[in-house]
């Protein structure tokens, strides 16, 4: 019997050596190994010996190298080059706009921004390239450790990092700066989903709902401690989207959304020292304080009206407001290249999100689909929530009004 197992093992080893996607080796061994054993069992029942049955089954499977090559073609990594090119194109647009900004602005504090932007963009592309070939199922096994690590970092960071613009978002060291709350906003929903997805689908009830609420509430409370309300709102929205997608309980999701919105509104009313609701309401009263709270909004409206279809060109003058293009790359794009460029960028973003959504049916595993749902939702939400805001130090809607502004015009 041992000899027959060795023959099967050697056959599967040779077959798997032709398959480059190592993450499918275990599944292929289980599937093809069971198929071989079933054929052996059938032949043994017909009167063949174990050795004869094993030889017959292996012969019926065919040449292991040929079978392995066919399995490789079936399971090889498929790269969606359209999405890759789209993402790189968006990065190039970002770099180009940052170059325009740094070459036109006279304030020397912004001169090093372009170099930093290039470095972090290249690092991001390298990081993305690594995950193209990474076995995403390993993420599921490490989800608890990732969840604990990021919550510890969110808890400790206010104690060890200086406050910048009223928040302790950043971890600095070795010449690099990590935007901790933005990283947590992307990573924690993936970890929470990996931990609770199976439980929420197979044992949906009060206990699993409370577990999900508890796992979301902990980082949310830490974001309140850090006073990063922008990422807190985005984390809450993504958590609600994830809950709805996993459970398919849309009534529960709507109820949770209403309750979460009410809690968030009450927190803003009672604990917000930056008067964000007041700055949000300024969009309805722009003329009441045109050189104060309405300054940024009126400046954006005037620029959008003057840009026309083809913009004001690369030699457009950078006045007092335009030094804030560091926070408003979308307005910069329209100012220099016109409404046509703005519409083109908007269409490109819509196409990119739609292409991400279209990949969902091609993914056979629920966990893989969950990753795409979270990434797509977060990308789309950032495009809406941070429209015009490249670095997240202030946030604005696509119609240009200020929701959270940490910089004031210098003349105020």
Coordinates of C-alpha atoms in Angstrom, one line a residue:
X1 CA 0.0 0.0 0.0
X2 CA 2.9 2.3 0.8
X3 CA 4.4 1.8 -2.7
X4 CA 1.1 2.8 -4.3
X5 CA 1.0 6.0 -2.1
X6 CA 4.6 6.8 -3.2
X7 CA 3.6 6.4 -6.9
X8 CA 0.7 8.7 -6.5
X9 CA 2.8 11.2 -4.5
X10 CA 5.5 11.2 -7.2
X11 CA 2.9 11.7 -9.9
X12 CA 1.4 14.7 -8.1
X13 CA 4.8 16.1 -7.3
X14 CA 5.8 16.1 -11.0
X15 CA 2.4 17.5 -12.0
X16 CA 2.6 20.4 -9.4
X17 CA 6.1 21.2 -10.5
X18 CA 4.6 22.6 -13.7
X19 CA 2.1 24.8 -11.9
X20 CA 3.6 28.2 -10.9
X21 CA 0.7 29.3 -8.7
X22 CA 1.8 27.6 -5.5
X23 CA -1.3 28.6 -3.7
X24 CA -3.4 26.1 -5.7
X25 CA -1.0 23.1 -5.2
X26 CA -2.8 21.8 -2.1
X27 CA -6.2 22.0 -3.8
X28 CA -4.8 20.2 -6.9
X29 CA -3.2 17.5 -4.9
X30 CA -6.5 16.9 -3.0
X31 CA -8.7 16.9 -6.1
X32 CA -6.5 14.8 -8.4
X33 CA -5.4 12.5 -5.6
X34 CA -9.0 11.7 -4.7
X35 CA -9.7 11.2 -8.4
X36 CA -6.9 8.7 -8.7
X37 CA -7.9 6.8 -5.5
X38 CA -11.5 6.6 -6.7
X39 CA -10.3 5.0 -10.0
X40 CA -8.2 2.6 -8.0
X41 CA -11.1 1.6 -5.8
X42 CA -13.3 0.9 -8.9
X43 CA -10.6 -1.3 -10.4
X44 CA -9.9 -3.1 -7.2
X45 CA -13.6 -4.0 -7.0
X46 CA -13.3 -5.4 -10.5
X47 CA -10.6 -7.7 -9.3
X48 CA -7.3 -5.9 -10.0
X49 CA -4.6 -5.8 -7.4
X50 CA -3.6 -2.6 -5.7
X51 CA -0.5 -2.3 -7.8
X52 CA -2.4 -2.9 -11.1
X53 CA -5.2 -0.5 -10.0
X54 CA -2.6 2.2 -9.2
X55 CA -0.8 1.7 -12.5
X56 CA -4.2 1.9 -14.4
X57 CA -5.3 5.0 -12.6
X58 CA -2.0 6.8 -13.2
X59 CA -2.0 5.8 -16.8
X60 CA -5.6 7.1 -17.2
X61 CA -4.6 10.5 -15.7
X62 CA -2.0 10.9 -18.5
X63 CA 1.5 12.3 -18.6
X64 CA 2.1 14.3 -15.4
X65 CA 4.1 17.0 -17.2
X66 CA 1.3 17.5 -19.7
X67 CA -1.4 17.5 -17.0
X68 CA 0.7 20.0 -15.0
X69 CA 1.0 22.4 -17.9
X70 CA -2.7 22.3 -18.6
X71 CA -3.3 23.0 -14.9
X72 CA -0.9 25.9 -15.1
X73 CA -2.8 27.4 -18.0
X74 CA -6.0 27.1 -16.0
X75 CA -4.7 28.5 -12.7
X76 CA -2.0 30.9 -13.8
X77 CA -2.0 34.4 -12.4
X78 CA -4.2 36.5 -14.6
X79 CA -3.4 40.2 -14.5
X80 CA -6.1 42.7 -15.5
X81 CA -3.8 45.0 -17.5
X82 CA -6.6 47.5 -18.0
X83 CA -6.9 48.0 -14.3
X84 CA -3.1 48.2 -13.9
X85 CA -2.7 50.7 -16.7
X86 CA -5.7 52.7 -15.3
X87 CA -4.1 52.9 -11.8
X88 CA -0.7 53.9 -13.2
X89 CA -2.4 56.5 -15.3
X90 CA -4.1 58.0 -12.3
X91 CA -0.7 58.0 -10.5
X92 CA 0.9 59.8 -13.4
X93 CA -1.8 62.4 -13.4
X94 CA -1.2 62.9 -9.7
X95 CA 2.5 63.3 -10.2
X96 CA 2.0 65.7 -13.1
X97 CA -0.3 67.9 -11.0
X98 CA 2.1 68.0 -8.1
X99 CA 4.9 69.0 -10.5
X100 CA 2.7 71.9 -11.8
X101 CA 2.0 73.0 -8.3
X102 CA 5.6 72.8 -7.0
X103 CA 7.0 74.7 -10.0
X104 CA 4.5 77.5 -9.8
X105 CA 4.2 78.1 -6.1
X106 CA 6.7 80.5 -4.5
X107 CA 6.4 79.3 -0.9
X108 CA 9.7 77.3 -0.3
X109 CA 8.0 75.0 2.2
X110 CA 6.3 73.2 -0.7
X111 CA 9.4 72.7 -2.8
X112 CA 10.3 69.3 -1.4
X113 CA 6.8 67.9 -1.8
X114 CA 7.2 66.7 -5.3
X115 CA 10.3 64.6 -4.5
X116 CA 8.4 63.0 -1.5
X117 CA 5.3 62.5 -3.7
X118 CA 7.4 60.6 -6.3
X119 CA 9.1 58.5 -3.6
X120 CA 5.8 57.4 -2.0
X121 CA 4.2 56.8 -5.4
X122 CA 7.0 54.5 -6.4
X123 CA 6.8 52.7 -3.0
X124 CA 3.0 52.3 -3.5
X125 CA 3.4 50.8 -6.9
X126 CA 6.1 48.4 -5.6
X127 CA 3.8 47.4 -2.7
X128 CA 0.9 46.8 -5.1
X129 CA 3.2 44.7 -7.4
X130 CA 4.1 42.5 -4.5
X131 CA 0.4 41.8 -3.7
X132 CA -0.3 40.9 -7.3
X133 CA 1.5 37.6 -6.6
X134 CA 0.8 37.3 -2.9
X135 CA -1.5 34.5 -1.8
X136 CA -4.3 36.6 -0.3
X137 CA -5.5 33.6 1.8
X138 CA -2.5 34.1 4.1
X139 CA -4.1 37.4 5.1
X140 CA -7.0 35.5 6.6
X141 CA -4.8 33.4 8.8
X142 CA -3.0 36.6 10.1
X143 CA -6.2 38.7 10.5
X144 CA -6.3 38.6 14.3
X145 CA -2.6 39.6 14.6
X146 CA -3.2 42.5 12.1
X147 CA -6.3 43.7 13.9
X148 CA -4.5 43.7 17.3
X149 CA -1.4 45.4 15.9
X150 CA -3.2 48.3 14.3
X151 CA -5.4 48.9 17.3
X152 CA -2.3 49.0 19.5
X153 CA -0.6 51.4 17.1
X154 CA -3.7 53.7 17.1
X155 CA -3.8 53.6 20.9
X156 CA 0.0 54.2 21.5
X157 CA 0.6 56.8 18.7
X158 CA -1.0 59.8 20.5
X159 CA 1.5 59.2 23.4
X160 CA 4.6 59.1 21.2
X161 CA 3.9 61.3 18.2
X162 CA 3.4 65.0 18.0
X163 CA 0.0 66.5 17.2
X164 CA -0.1 67.9 13.7
X165 CA -3.1 70.1 12.8
X166 CA -4.9 68.8 15.9
X167 CA -4.5 65.1 15.2
X168 CA -1.9 62.4 15.9
X169 CA -2.3 60.7 12.6
X170 CA 1.4 60.2 11.6
X171 CA 4.2 57.9 12.7
X172 CA 7.6 59.3 11.7
X173 CA 11.0 57.7 11.7
X174 CA 14.0 56.8 9.5
X175 CA 13.1 59.7 7.1
X176 CA 9.6 58.3 6.3
X177 CA 6.1 59.3 7.5
X178 CA 3.3 56.7 7.9
X179 CA -0.2 58.1 7.8
X180 CA -1.4 55.6 10.4
X181 CA -5.1 56.4 10.4
X182 CA -5.4 56.2 6.6
X183 CA -3.5 52.9 6.7
X184 CA -5.8 51.6 9.4
X185 CA -8.9 52.8 7.4
X186 CA -7.8 50.4 4.6
X187 CA -6.4 47.5 6.7
X188 CA -8.8 47.1 9.6
X189 CA -12.0 46.4 7.5
X190 CA -10.1 43.7 5.7
X191 CA -9.0 42.1 9.1
X192 CA -12.5 42.4 10.6
X193 CA -14.1 40.8 7.5
X194 CA -11.5 38.0 7.5
X195 CA -12.2 37.2 11.1
X196 CA -16.0 37.4 11.1
X197 CA -17.2 36.7 7.5
X198 CA -17.8 32.9 8.0
X199 CA -19.5 33.4 11.3
X200 CA -21.8 36.1 10.1
X201 CA -22.9 34.0 7.2
X202 CA -23.2 30.6 8.9
X203 CA -24.3 31.7 12.4
X204 CA -26.0 35.0 11.9
X205 CA -27.6 36.1 15.2
X206 CA -27.3 38.5 18.1
X207 CA -23.9 37.2 19.3
X208 CA -22.2 37.6 15.9
X209 CA -23.8 41.0 15.4
X210 CA -22.5 42.1 18.8
X211 CA -19.1 40.7 17.9
X212 CA -19.0 42.7 14.7
X213 CA -20.1 45.9 16.5
X214 CA -17.4 45.4 19.2
X215 CA -14.7 44.9 16.6
X216 CA -15.7 48.0 14.7
X217 CA -16.3 50.1 17.9
X218 CA -12.7 49.6 19.2
X219 CA -10.8 51.3 16.3
X220 CA -13.7 53.8 16.0
X221 CA -13.1 54.9 19.6
X222 CA -9.4 55.1 19.0
X223 CA -10.0 57.3 15.9
X224 CA -12.2 59.6 18.1
X225 CA -9.3 59.7 20.6
X226 CA -6.9 60.7 17.7
X227 CA -9.6 63.3 16.6
X228 CA -9.4 62.1 13.0
X229 CA -13.1 62.5 12.1
X230 CA -12.6 62.2 8.4
X231 CA -11.1 58.7 8.6
X232 CA -13.6 57.8 11.3
X233 CA -16.5 58.6 9.0
X234 CA -14.9 56.7 6.1
X235 CA -14.2 53.7 8.4
X236 CA -17.8 53.7 9.6
X237 CA -19.2 53.8 6.0
X238 CA -16.9 50.9 4.9
X239 CA -17.8 48.9 8.0
X240 CA -21.5 49.3 7.1
X241 CA -20.9 48.4 3.5
X242 CA -19.0 45.3 4.6
X243 CA -21.7 44.2 7.0
X244 CA -24.4 44.5 4.3
X245 CA -22.4 42.6 1.7
X246 CA -21.4 39.8 4.1
X247 CA -24.8 39.3 5.7
X248 CA -27.1 40.3 2.8
X249 CA -29.4 41.7 5.6
X250 CA -30.1 45.0 4.1
X251 CA -32.8 46.0 6.5
X252 CA -30.4 45.5 9.4
X253 CA -27.8 47.5 7.5
X254 CA -30.1 50.4 7.0
X255 CA -31.1 50.4 10.7
X256 CA -27.4 50.3 11.6
X257 CA -26.6 53.2 9.2
X258 CA -29.3 55.4 10.8
X259 CA -28.1 54.6 14.3
X260 CA -24.5 55.2 13.4
X261 CA -25.3 58.5 11.7
X262 CA -27.2 59.7 14.8
X263 CA -24.4 58.7 17.1
X264 CA -21.8 60.5 14.9
X265 CA -24.0 63.6 14.7
X266 CA -24.3 63.7 18.5
X267 CA -20.5 63.2 18.9
X268 CA -19.9 66.1 16.5
X269 CA -22.2 68.3 18.5
X270 CA -20.7 67.5 21.8
X271 CA -17.0 66.8 21.3
X272 CA -16.0 68.6 18.1
X273 CA -13.6 71.4 19.1
X274 CA -12.9 72.3 15.4
X275 CA -16.5 73.3 14.6
X276 CA -16.7 71.0 11.6
X277 CA -20.5 71.2 11.3
X278 CA -20.2 74.9 11.2
X279 CA -17.7 74.8 8.4
X280 CA -19.9 72.3 6.6
X281 CA -22.9 74.6 6.8
X282 CA -20.9 77.5 5.3
X283 CA -21.7 76.2 1.8
X284 CA -25.3 77.5 2.3
X285 CA -24.1 80.9 3.4
X286 CA -21.1 81.8 1.3
X287 CA -21.8 85.5 1.1
X288 CA -22.1 85.9 4.9
X289 CA -18.4 85.8 5.4
X290 CA -16.7 86.0 1.9
X291 CA -13.2 86.7 3.3
X292 CA -13.5 84.3 6.2
X293 CA -15.3 81.0 6.3
X294 CA -16.5 81.4 2.7
X295 CA -13.2 82.4 1.2
X296 CA -12.0 78.9 0.0
X297 CA -15.4 78.0 -1.4
X298 CA -15.9 81.3 -3.2
X299 CA -12.3 81.0 -4.6
X300 CA -13.1 77.5 -6.0
X301 CA -16.3 78.7 -7.6
X302 CA -14.6 81.6 -9.3
X303 CA -11.8 79.5 -10.6
X304 CA -14.2 76.8 -12.0
X305 CA -16.3 79.6 -13.7
X306 CA -13.2 81.2 -15.3
X307 CA -11.5 78.0 -16.4
X308 CA -13.8 77.2 -19.3
X309 CA -13.5 74.1 -21.4
X310 CA -9.8 74.3 -22.0
X311 CA -8.5 76.0 -18.9
X312 CA -6.1 78.9 -18.2
X313 CA -2.9 77.1 -19.2
X314 CA 0.3 76.2 -17.4
X315 CA 1.2 79.9 -16.9
X316 CA -1.8 80.7 -14.9
X317 CA -0.9 82.9 -11.9
X318 CA -0.8 81.4 -8.5
X319 CA -2.5 83.8 -6.2
X320 CA -3.1 83.5 -2.4
X321 CA -5.7 80.8 -2.7
X322 CA -3.9 78.8 -5.3
X323 CA -1.1 78.0 -2.8
X324 CA -3.7 75.7 -1.3
X325 CA -3.7 73.6 -4.5
X326 CA -1.6 71.2 -2.4
X327 CA -5.0 70.3 -1.0
X328 CA -7.1 70.8 -4.1
X329 CA -5.5 68.9 -7.1
X330 CA -8.9 68.5 -8.8
X331 CA -9.4 72.3 -8.9
X332 CA -5.8 72.7 -10.1
X333 CA -6.5 70.3 -13.0
X334 CA -9.6 72.2 -14.0
X335 CA -7.9 75.6 -13.6
X336 CA -5.0 74.6 -15.9
X337 CA -6.6 72.3 -18.4
X338 CA -10.3 73.1 -18.1
X339 CA -13.6 71.4 -17.6
X340 CA -12.8 68.9 -20.3
X341 CA -9.9 67.5 -18.2
X342 CA -12.0 67.4 -15.1
X343 CA -14.7 65.5 -16.9
X344 CA -12.2 63.2 -18.4
X345 CA -10.7 62.4 -15.0
X346 CA -14.1 61.9 -13.5
X347 CA -15.0 59.4 -16.3
X348 CA -11.7 57.6 -15.9
X349 CA -12.4 57.2 -12.2
X350 CA -15.9 55.9 -12.9
X351 CA -14.5 53.4 -15.5
X352 CA -11.9 52.3 -13.0
X353 CA -14.4 51.6 -10.2
X354 CA -16.8 49.9 -12.7
X355 CA -13.9 47.6 -13.9
X356 CA -13.2 46.7 -10.4
X357 CA -16.8 45.7 -9.8
X358 CA -16.8 43.7 -13.0
X359 CA -14.0 41.5 -11.7
X360 CA -16.2 40.2 -8.8
X361 CA -17.9 37.3 -10.8
X362 CA -14.5 36.0 -11.9
X363 CA -13.4 35.4 -8.3
X364 CA -14.6 32.1 -7.0
X365 CA -13.8 32.5 -3.3
X366 CA -15.9 34.6 -1.0
X367 CA -12.9 36.0 0.8
X368 CA -11.3 37.1 -2.4
X369 CA -14.6 38.9 -3.4
X370 CA -14.7 40.5 0.0
X371 CA -11.3 42.0 -0.6
X372 CA -12.4 43.5 -3.9
X373 CA -15.6 44.9 -2.4
X374 CA -13.6 46.7 0.4
X375 CA -10.9 48.0 -1.9
X376 CA -13.4 49.2 -4.6
X377 CA -15.7 50.8 -2.0
X378 CA -12.8 52.5 -0.3
X379 CA -11.3 53.8 -3.5
X380 CA -14.7 55.2 -4.7
X381 CA -15.4 56.7 -1.3
X382 CA -12.0 58.5 -1.2
X383 CA -12.6 59.9 -4.7
X384 CA -15.9 61.4 -3.4
X385 CA -14.9 62.3 0.1
X386 CA -11.4 63.6 -0.7
X387 CA -12.3 65.2 -4.1
X388 CA -9.8 68.0 -4.4
X389 CA -7.8 66.8 -1.4
X390 CA -4.6 65.0 -2.3
X391 CA -3.1 64.6 1.2
X392 CA -6.1 64.3 3.4
X393 CA -5.2 67.2 5.6
X394 CA -8.5 68.7 4.7
X395 CA -11.6 67.3 3.0
X396 CA -14.0 68.6 0.5
X397 CA -16.9 67.3 -1.5
X398 CA -16.9 67.3 -5.3
X399 CA -19.0 70.5 -5.5
X400 CA -16.1 72.3 -3.8
X401 CA -17.3 73.2 -0.3
X402 CA -15.2 72.8 2.8
X403 CA -16.1 70.0 5.3
X404 CA -12.9 69.9 7.4
X405 CA -10.3 72.5 7.0
X406 CA -7.1 72.7 9.1
X407 CA -5.5 75.5 7.2
X408 CA -6.8 79.0 7.2
X409 CA -6.0 81.8 4.7
X410 CA -2.9 83.7 5.9
X411 CA -4.8 87.0 6.0
X412 CA -7.4 85.7 8.5

